[in-house]
Short mmCIF file of C-alpha atoms in Angstrom, two decimals:
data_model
loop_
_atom_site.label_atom_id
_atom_site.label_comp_id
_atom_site.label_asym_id
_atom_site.label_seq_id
_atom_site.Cartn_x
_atom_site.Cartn_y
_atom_site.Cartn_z
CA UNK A 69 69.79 21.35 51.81
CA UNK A 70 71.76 22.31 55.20
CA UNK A 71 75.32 22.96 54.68
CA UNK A 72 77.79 19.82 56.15
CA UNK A 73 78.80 20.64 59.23
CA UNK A 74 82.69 20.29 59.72
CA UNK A 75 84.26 18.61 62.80
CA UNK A 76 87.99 18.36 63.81
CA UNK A 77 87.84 14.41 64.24
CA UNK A 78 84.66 13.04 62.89
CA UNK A 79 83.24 13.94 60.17
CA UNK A 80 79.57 14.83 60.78
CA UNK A 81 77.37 13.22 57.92
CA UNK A 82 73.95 15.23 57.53
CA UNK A 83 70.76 13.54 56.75
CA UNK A 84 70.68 14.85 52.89
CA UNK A 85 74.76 14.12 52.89
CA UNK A 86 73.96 10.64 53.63
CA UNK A 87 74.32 7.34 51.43
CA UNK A 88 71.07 5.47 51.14
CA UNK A 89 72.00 3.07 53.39
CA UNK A 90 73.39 5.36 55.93
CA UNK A 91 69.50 7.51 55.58
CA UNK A 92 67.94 4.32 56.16
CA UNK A 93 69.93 3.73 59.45
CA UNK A 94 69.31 7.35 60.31
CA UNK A 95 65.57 6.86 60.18
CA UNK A 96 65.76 4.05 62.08
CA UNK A 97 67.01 6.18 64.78
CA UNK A 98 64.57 9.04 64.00
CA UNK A 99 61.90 6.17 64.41
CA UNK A 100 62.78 4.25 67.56
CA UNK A 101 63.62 7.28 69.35
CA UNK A 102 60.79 9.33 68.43
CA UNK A 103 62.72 12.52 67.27
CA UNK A 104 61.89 14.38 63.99
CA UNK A 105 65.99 14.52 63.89
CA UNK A 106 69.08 12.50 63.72
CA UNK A 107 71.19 12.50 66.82
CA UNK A 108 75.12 14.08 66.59
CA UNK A 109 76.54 10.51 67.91
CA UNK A 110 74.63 8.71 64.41
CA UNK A 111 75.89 11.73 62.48
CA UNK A 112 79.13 11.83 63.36
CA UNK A 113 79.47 7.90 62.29
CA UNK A 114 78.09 8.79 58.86
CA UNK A 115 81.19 8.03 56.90
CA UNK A 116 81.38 4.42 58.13
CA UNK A 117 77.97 2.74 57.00
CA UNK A 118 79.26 -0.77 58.49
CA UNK A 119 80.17 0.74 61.71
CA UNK A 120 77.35 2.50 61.95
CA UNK A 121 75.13 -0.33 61.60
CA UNK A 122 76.93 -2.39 63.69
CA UNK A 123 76.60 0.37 66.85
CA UNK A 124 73.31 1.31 66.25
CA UNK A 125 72.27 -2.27 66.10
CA UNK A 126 73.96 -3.32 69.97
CA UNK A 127 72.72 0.34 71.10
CA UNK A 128 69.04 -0.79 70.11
CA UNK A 129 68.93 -4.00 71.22
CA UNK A 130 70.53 -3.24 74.73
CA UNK A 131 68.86 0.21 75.06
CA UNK A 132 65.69 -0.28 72.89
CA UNK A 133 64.76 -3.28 73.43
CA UNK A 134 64.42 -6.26 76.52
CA UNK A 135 62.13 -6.58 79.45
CA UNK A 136 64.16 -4.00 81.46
CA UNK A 137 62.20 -0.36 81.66
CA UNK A 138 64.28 2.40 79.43
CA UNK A 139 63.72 4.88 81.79
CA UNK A 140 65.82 2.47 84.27
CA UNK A 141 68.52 1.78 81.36
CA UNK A 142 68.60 5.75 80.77
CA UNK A 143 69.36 6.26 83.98
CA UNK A 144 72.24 3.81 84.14
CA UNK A 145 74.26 5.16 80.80
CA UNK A 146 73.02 9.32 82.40
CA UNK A 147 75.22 7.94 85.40
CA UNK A 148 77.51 5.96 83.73
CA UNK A 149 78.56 9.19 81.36
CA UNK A 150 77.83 11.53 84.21
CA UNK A 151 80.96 9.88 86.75
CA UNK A 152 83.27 9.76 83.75
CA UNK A 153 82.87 12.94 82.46
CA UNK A 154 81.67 12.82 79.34
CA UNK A 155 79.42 15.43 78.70
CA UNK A 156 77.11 14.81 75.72
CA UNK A 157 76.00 11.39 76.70
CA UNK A 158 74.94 12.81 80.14
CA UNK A 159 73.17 16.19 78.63
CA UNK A 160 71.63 13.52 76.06
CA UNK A 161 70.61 10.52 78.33
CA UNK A 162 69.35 12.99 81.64
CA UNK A 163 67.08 14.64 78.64
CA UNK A 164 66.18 10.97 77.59
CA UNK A 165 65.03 9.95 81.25
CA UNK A 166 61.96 11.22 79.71
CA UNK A 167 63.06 14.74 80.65
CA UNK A 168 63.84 13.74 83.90
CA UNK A 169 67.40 16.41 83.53
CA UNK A 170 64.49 19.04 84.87
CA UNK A 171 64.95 17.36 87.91
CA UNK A 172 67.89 16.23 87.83
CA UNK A 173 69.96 18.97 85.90
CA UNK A 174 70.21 21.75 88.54
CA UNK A 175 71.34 20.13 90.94
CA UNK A 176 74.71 19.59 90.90
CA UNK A 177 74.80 17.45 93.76
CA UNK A 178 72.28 14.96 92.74
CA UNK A 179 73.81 10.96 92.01
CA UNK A 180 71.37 8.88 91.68
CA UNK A 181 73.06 5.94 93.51
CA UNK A 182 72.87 8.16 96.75
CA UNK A 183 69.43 8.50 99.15
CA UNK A 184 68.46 11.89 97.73
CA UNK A 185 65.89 10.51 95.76
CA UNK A 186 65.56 7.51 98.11
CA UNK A 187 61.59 7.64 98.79
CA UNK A 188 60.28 8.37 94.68
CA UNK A 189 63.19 5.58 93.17
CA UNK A 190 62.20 1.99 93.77
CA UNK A 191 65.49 0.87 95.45
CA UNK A 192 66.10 -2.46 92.59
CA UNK A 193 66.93 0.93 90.35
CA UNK A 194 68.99 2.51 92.99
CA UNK A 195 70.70 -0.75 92.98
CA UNK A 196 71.14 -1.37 89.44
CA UNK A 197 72.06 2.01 88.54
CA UNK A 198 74.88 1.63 91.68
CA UNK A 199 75.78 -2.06 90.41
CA UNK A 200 76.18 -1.00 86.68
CA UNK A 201 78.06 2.00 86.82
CA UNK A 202 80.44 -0.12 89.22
CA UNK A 203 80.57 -2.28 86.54
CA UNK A 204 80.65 0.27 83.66
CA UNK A 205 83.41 2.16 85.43
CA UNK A 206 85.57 0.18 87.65
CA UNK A 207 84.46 -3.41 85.58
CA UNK A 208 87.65 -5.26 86.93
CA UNK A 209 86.72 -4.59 90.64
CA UNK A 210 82.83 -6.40 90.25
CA UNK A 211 82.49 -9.27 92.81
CA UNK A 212 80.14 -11.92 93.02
CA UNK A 213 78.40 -9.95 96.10
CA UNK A 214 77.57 -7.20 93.33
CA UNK A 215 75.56 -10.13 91.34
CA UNK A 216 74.18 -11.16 94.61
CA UNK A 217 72.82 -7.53 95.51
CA UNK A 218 71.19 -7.63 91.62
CA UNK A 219 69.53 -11.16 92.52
CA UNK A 220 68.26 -9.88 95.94
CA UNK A 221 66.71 -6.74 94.33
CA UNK A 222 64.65 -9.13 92.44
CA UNK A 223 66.66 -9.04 89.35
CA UNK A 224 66.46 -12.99 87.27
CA UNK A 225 69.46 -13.93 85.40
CA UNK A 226 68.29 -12.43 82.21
CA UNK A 227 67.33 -9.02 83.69
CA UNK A 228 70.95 -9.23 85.05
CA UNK A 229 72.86 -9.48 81.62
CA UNK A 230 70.57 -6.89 80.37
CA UNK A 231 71.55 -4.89 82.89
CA UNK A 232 74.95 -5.24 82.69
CA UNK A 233 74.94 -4.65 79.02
CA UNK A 234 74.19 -1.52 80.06
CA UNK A 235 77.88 -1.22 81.20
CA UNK A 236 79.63 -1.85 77.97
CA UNK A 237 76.78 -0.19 75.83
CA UNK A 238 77.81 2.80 78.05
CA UNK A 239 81.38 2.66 77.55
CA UNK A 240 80.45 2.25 73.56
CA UNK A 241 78.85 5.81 73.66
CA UNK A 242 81.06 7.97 76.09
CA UNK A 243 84.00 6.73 74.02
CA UNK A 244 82.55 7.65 70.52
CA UNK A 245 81.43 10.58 71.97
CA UNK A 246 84.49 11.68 73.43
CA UNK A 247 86.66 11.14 70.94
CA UNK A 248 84.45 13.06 68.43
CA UNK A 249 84.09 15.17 69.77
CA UNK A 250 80.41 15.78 68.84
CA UNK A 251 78.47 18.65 70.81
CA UNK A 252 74.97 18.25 72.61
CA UNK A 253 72.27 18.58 69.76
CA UNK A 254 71.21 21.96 69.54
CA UNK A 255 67.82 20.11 68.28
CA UNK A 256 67.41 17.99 71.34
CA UNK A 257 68.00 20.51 73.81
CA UNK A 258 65.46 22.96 71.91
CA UNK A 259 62.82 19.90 71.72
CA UNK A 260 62.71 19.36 75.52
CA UNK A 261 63.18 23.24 76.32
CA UNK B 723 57.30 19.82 89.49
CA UNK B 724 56.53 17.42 92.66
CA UNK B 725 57.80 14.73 94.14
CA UNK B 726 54.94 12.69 93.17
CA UNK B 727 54.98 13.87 89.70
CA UNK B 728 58.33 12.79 89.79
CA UNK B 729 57.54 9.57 90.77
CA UNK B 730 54.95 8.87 88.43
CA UNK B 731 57.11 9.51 85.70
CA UNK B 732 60.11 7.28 86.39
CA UNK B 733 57.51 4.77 86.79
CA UNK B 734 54.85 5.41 84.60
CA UNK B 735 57.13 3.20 81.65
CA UNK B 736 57.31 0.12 83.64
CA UNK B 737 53.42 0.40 84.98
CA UNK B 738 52.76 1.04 81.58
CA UNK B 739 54.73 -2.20 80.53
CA UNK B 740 53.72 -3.86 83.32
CA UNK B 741 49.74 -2.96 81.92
CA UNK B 742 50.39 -4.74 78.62
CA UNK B 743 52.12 -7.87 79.88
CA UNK B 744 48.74 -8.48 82.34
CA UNK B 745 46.75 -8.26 79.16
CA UNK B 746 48.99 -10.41 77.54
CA UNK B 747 48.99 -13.21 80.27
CA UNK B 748 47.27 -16.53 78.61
CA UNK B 749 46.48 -17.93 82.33
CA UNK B 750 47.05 -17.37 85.85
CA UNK B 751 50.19 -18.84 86.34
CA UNK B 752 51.53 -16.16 83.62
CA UNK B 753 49.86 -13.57 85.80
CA UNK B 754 51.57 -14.42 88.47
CA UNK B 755 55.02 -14.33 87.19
CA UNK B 756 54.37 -11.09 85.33
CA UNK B 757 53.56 -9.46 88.14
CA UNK B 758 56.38 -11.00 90.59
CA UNK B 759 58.95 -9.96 87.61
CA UNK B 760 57.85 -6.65 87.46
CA UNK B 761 56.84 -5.49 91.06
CA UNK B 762 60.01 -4.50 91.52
CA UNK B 763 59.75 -1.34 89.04
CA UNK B 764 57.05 0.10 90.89
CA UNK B 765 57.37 -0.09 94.38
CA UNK B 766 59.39 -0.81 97.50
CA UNK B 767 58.22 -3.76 99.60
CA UNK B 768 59.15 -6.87 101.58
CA UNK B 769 55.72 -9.00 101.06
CA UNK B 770 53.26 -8.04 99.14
CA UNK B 771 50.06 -9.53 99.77
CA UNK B 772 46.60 -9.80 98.01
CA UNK B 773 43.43 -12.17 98.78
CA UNK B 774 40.63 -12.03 96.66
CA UNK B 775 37.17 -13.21 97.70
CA UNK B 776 35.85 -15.04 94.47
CA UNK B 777 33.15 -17.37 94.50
CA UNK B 778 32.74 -17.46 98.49
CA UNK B 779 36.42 -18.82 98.12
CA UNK B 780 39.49 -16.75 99.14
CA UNK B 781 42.71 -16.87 96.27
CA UNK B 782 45.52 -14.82 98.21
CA UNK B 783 48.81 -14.29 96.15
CA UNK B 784 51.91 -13.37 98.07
CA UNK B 785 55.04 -11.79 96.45
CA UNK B 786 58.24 -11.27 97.62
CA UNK B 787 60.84 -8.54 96.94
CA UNK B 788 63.62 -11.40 96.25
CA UNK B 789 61.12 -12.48 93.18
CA UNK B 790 59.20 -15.55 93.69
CA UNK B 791 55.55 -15.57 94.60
CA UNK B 792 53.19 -18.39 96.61
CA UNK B 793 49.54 -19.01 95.61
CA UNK B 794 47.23 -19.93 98.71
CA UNK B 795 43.04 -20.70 98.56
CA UNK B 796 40.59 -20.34 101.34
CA UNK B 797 43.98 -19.39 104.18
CA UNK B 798 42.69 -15.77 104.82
CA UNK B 799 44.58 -14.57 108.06
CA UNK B 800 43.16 -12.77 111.07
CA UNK B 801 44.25 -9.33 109.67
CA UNK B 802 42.48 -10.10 106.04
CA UNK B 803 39.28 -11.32 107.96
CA UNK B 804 39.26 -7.88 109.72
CA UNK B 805 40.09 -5.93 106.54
CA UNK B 806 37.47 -7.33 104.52
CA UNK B 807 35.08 -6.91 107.18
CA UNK B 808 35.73 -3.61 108.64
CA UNK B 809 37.21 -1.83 105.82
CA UNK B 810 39.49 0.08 107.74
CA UNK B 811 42.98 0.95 106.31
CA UNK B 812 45.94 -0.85 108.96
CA UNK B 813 49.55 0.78 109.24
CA UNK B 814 51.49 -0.15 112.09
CA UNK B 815 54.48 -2.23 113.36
CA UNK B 816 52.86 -5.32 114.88
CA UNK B 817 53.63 -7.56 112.17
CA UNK B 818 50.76 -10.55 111.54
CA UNK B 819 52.93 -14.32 112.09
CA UNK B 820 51.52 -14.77 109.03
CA UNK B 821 54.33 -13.14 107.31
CA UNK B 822 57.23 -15.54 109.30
CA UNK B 823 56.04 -17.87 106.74
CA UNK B 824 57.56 -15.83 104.09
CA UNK B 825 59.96 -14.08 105.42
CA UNK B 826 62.49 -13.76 108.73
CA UNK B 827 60.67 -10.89 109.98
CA UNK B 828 63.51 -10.69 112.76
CA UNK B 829 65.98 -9.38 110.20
CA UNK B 830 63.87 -6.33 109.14
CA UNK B 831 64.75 -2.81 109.83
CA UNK B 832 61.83 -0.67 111.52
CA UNK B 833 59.24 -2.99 110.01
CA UNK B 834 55.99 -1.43 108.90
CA UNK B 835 52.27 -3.35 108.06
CA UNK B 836 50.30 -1.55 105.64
CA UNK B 837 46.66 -2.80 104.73
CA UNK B 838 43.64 -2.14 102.89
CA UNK B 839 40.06 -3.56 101.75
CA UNK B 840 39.36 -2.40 98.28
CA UNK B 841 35.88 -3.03 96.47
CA UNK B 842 36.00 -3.71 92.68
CA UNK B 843 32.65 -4.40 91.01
CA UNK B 844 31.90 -7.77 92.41
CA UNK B 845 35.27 -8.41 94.20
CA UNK B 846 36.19 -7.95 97.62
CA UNK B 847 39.91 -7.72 97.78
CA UNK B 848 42.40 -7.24 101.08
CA UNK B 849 45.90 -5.31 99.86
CA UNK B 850 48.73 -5.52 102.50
CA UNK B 851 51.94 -5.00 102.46
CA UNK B 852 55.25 -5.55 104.76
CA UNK B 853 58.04 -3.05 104.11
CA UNK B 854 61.45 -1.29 106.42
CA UNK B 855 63.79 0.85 106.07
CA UNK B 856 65.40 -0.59 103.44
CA UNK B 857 62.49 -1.43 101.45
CA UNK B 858 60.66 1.39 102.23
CA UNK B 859 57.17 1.66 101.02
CA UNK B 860 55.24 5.59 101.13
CA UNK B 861 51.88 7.33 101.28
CA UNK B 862 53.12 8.10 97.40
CA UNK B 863 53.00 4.20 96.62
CA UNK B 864 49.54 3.80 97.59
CA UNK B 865 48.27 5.00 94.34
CA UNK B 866 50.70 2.84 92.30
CA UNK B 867 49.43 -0.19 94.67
CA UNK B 868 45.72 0.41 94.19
CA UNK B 869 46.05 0.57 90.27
CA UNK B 870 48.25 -2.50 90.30
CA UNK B 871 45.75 -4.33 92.47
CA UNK B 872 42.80 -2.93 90.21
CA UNK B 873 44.92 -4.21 86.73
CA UNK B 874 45.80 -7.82 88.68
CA UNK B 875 42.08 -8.75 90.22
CA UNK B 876 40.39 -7.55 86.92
CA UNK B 877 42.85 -10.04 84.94
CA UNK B 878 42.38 -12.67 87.61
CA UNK B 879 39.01 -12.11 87.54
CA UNK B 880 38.57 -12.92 84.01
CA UNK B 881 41.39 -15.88 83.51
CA UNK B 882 39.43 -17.08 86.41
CA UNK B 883 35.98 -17.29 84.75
CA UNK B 884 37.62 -18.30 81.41
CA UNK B 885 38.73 -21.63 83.28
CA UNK B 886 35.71 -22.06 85.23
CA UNK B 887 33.98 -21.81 81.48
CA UNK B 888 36.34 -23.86 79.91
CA UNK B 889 35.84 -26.57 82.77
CA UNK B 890 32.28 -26.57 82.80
CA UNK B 891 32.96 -27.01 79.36
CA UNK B 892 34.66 -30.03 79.61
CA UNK B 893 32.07 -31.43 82.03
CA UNK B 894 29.76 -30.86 79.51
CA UNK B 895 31.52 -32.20 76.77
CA UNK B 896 31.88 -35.76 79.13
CA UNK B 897 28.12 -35.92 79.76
CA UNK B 898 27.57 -35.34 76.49
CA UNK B 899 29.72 -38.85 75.58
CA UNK B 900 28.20 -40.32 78.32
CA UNK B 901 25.21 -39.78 76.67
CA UNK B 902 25.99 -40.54 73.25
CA UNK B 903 27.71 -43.53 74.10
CA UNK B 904 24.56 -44.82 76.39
CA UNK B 905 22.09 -43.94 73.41
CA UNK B 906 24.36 -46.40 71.07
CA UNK B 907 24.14 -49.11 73.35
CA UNK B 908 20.20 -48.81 73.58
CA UNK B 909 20.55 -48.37 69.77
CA UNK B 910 22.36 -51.77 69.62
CA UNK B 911 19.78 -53.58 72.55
CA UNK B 912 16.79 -52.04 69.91
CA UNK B 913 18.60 -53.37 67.33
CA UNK B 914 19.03 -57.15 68.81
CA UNK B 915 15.39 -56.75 70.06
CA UNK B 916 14.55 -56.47 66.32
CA UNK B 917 16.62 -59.35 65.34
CA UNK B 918 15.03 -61.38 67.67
CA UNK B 919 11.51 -60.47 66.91
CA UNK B 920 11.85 -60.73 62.59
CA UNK B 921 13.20 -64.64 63.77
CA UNK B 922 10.34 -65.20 66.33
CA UNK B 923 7.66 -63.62 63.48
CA UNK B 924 9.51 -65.74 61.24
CA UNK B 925 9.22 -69.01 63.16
CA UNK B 926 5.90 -68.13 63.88
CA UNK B 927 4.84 -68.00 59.83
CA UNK B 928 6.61 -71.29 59.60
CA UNK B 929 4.67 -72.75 62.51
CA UNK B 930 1.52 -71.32 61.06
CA UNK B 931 2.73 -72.90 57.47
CA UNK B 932 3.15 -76.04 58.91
CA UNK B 933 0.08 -76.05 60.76
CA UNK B 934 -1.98 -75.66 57.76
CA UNK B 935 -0.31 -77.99 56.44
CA UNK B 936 -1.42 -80.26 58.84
CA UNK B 937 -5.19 -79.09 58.53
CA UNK B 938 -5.08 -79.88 54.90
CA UNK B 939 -3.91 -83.82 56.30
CA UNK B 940 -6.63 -83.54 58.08
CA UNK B 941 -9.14 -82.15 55.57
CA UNK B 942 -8.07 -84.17 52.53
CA UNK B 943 -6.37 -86.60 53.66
CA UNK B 944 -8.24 -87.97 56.45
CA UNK B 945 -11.49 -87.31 55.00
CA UNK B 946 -10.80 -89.71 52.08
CA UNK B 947 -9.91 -93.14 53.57
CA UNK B 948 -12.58 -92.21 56.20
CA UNK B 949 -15.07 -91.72 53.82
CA UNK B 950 -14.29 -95.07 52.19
CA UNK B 951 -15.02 -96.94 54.85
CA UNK B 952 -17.67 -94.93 56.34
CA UNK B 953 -19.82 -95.67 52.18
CA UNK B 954 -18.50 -99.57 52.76
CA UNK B 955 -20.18 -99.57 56.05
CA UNK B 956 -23.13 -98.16 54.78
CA UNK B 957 -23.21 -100.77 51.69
CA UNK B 958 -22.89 -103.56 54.18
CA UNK B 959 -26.42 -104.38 54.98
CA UNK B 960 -26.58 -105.33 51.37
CA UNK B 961 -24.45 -108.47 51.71
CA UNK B 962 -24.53 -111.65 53.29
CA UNK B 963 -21.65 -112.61 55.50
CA UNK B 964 -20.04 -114.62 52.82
CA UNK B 965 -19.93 -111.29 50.22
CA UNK B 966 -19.41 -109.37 52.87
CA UNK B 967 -16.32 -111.25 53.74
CA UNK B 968 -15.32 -111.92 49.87
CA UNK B 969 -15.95 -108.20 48.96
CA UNK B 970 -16.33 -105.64 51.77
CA UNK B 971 -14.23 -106.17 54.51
CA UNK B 972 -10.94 -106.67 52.43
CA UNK B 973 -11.99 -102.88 51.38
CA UNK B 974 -12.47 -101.45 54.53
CA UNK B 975 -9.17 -103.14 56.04
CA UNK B 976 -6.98 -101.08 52.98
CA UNK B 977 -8.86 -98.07 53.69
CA UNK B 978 -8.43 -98.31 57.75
CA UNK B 979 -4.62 -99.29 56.96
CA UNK B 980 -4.85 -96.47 54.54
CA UNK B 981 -6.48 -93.94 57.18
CA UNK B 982 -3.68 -95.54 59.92
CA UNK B 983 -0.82 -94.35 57.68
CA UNK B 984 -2.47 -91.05 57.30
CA UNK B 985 -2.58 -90.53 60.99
CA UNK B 986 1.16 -91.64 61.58
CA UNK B 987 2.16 -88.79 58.78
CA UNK B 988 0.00 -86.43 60.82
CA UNK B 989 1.98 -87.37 64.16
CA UNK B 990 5.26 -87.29 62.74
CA UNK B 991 4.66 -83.86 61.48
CA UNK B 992 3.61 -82.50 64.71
CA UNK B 993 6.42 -83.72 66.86
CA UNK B 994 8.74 -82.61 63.52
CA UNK B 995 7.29 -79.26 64.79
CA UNK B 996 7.48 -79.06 68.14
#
């Protein structure tokens, strides 16, 4: 058995540390995100089973699940957490865009909402990503004209709220991850070295 | 790592996806809006275009990067004519009028025609595509495009010959009443014809009943009174006229009145019959 790991704010809950229903929730995890561990942002939720439950059930039906590609969705919450600053969720989403943080880790300059990747990224994702950290970020300041640039990307209306689900999901994360204070998983970065 | 590799990754998920929902599609309308829903994951484009030469017939399928799609049969262009006989690959900024149709081609940005004939199996299929500067489709989307086009005609292909099938089918299935229903109402005429001939064959046995009834008359009957008068004939050269008067002829007028009544029964019976 691995010793608990102690964290100023949250608590972080390891898999043998947890309550049956808290282990069942963390293999749920394990499962839909194909990892043979359990991610710092479950862990550090441990201690709260009904909280727990209640994120990871809106993070995997808005990330998980829906007609919308992940990789698309990924990109939108790496953004999202990259222009606010919060550094696990971008380390842990840009190694989610199914490793795409090769790519797009070393260089600094790289936002996906600009042209530097103009010719390889369909421009409906360029726009979504743009729209959705808009409204992830600056929510109060989304127009009508933003839902207009979604529709003439192609986007229906359900493809819309999924995509905009994005922007709250996003805020869900950064903010539980902030205040944490939880550290990139030494695990995840050593899966996709 | 490439660009290309690149590519392929961010959209090998939604090709994949894309894969599974063709598979899934129950019939070509589904088809349709699968792939109009989901073009937009894959590649950049204004129009993109597809005619498929099926049957001697031409099914083209337009889709547009707003979403929305429009089916058209036997309208091949001038440019898909060419394509599918030449085979020669097209990319260059004439745009065909065919595309006004769909789109205000005045509006676009550096507009750019893209086209190609592709050969699956039996199919002969034209692939073009209208893109600009905003919706700017590469020499790295060509590969994308030609496995999308190879996924959609195979699907079409079969949802196709499924409803051919299942129309045939029903054809069938129609004849096939026809015919049952035409074989019960020659059962029914056989059936009336036999009703009619067990009451003619019947009638007939009557008539023949009758008949010998009336030969019997004849026989017996007949033969009796007849012969009476026929032995008092014979015994009259016996008498003199007085005997003959007192005995005889008082005989042979019962037996004529006798035969007479005979006859009458015989006459009535035969108009009886007939």
């Amino acid at each position: 058995m691995s010793s608990p790991i102690r964290n100023k704010r949250y608590r972080i809950v390891s898999y043998e540390e947890a309550i049956p229903s808290v282990k069942k929730i963390y293999d749920d995890t394990k499962k839909k995100f194909q990892l043979p561990f359990v991610l710092n942002w479950f862990k550090c939720q441990g201690d709260n089973p009904t909280l727990l439950a209640g994120n990871w059930a809106k993070l995997k039906s808005t990330l998980m699940e829906g007609d919308i590609p992940k990789v698309l969705k990924q990109l939108i919450i790496y953004n999202v957490s990259k222009e606010r600053g919060c550094d696990y969720c971008s380390k842990a989403h840009g190694i989610f865009v199914d490793s795409l943080s090769e790519e797009i880790s070393p260089n600094k300059d790289f936002i996906v909402t600009e042209n530097i990747y103009a010719t390889i990224i369909p421009e409906s994702y360029r726009i979504a990503v743009k729209v959705v950290t808009k409204a992830a970020l600056h929510h109060a300041d989304i127009t009508d004209s933003d839902f207009q640039e979604l529709e003439d990307a192609g986007f229906d209306y359900a493809e819309i709220q999924e995509l905009m689900a994005q922007a709250d999901l996003a805020n869900m994360l950064n903010t539980i991850a902030d205040i944490s204070g939880i550290k990139i998983d030494s695990e995840l970065i050593e899966v996709c070295s | 790592m490439d660009i290309l590799s690149t590519k392929y990754r961010i959209t090998y998920e939604a090709f994949s996806k894309l894969s599974g929902r063709i598979n899934k599609a129950r019939n070509i309308e589904e088809l349709v809006l699968v792939i109009s829903k989901n073009l937009k994951y894959l590649i950049d484009f204004r129009v993109f275009r597809m005619s498929i030469v099926l049957d001697n017939n031409a099914h083209s399928f337009s889709f547009f990067a707003k979403n929305g799609s429009k089916l058209e049969m036997n309208k091949l262009s001038s440019f898909e004519t060419n394509l599918l006989e030449h085979k020669i690959p097209i990319r260059h900024s004439v745009i065909p009028d065919k595309f006004n149709e769909f789109i205000d081609t005045t509006l676009l940005n550096n507009p750019v025609f893209w086209g190609w004939f592709i050969e699956r199996d039996t199919l002969n299929i034209s692939a073009t595509i209208l893109s600009d500067d905003i919706k700017v489709f590469t020499k790295m989307d060509i590969d994308i495009m030609h496995l999308l086009v190879d996924s959609f005609c195979i699907k079409y292909q079969q949802l196709y010959l499924s409803k051919q099938l299942t129309l045939k089918n029903k054809s069938l299935k129609s004849a096939l009443k026809l015919i049952e229903e035409k074989k019960k109402e020659i059962e029914k005429i056989l059936g009336q014809q036999q009703n009619v001939i067990i009451d003619k064959t019947k009638e007939v046995k009557l008539k023949n009943t009758q008949l010998l009834e009336i030969s019997s008359i004849n026989a017996h009957n007949l033969r009796e009174p007849l012969s009476r008068i026929l032995g008092l004939i014979e015994i009259s050269e016996h008498y003199n006229p007085d005997q003959l008067n007192e005995h005889i002829l008082k005989h042979i007028r019962t037996s004529a009145i006798d035969l007479d009544n005979v006859l009458k029964k015989v006459v009535k019976k035969s108009e009886k019959q007939y």
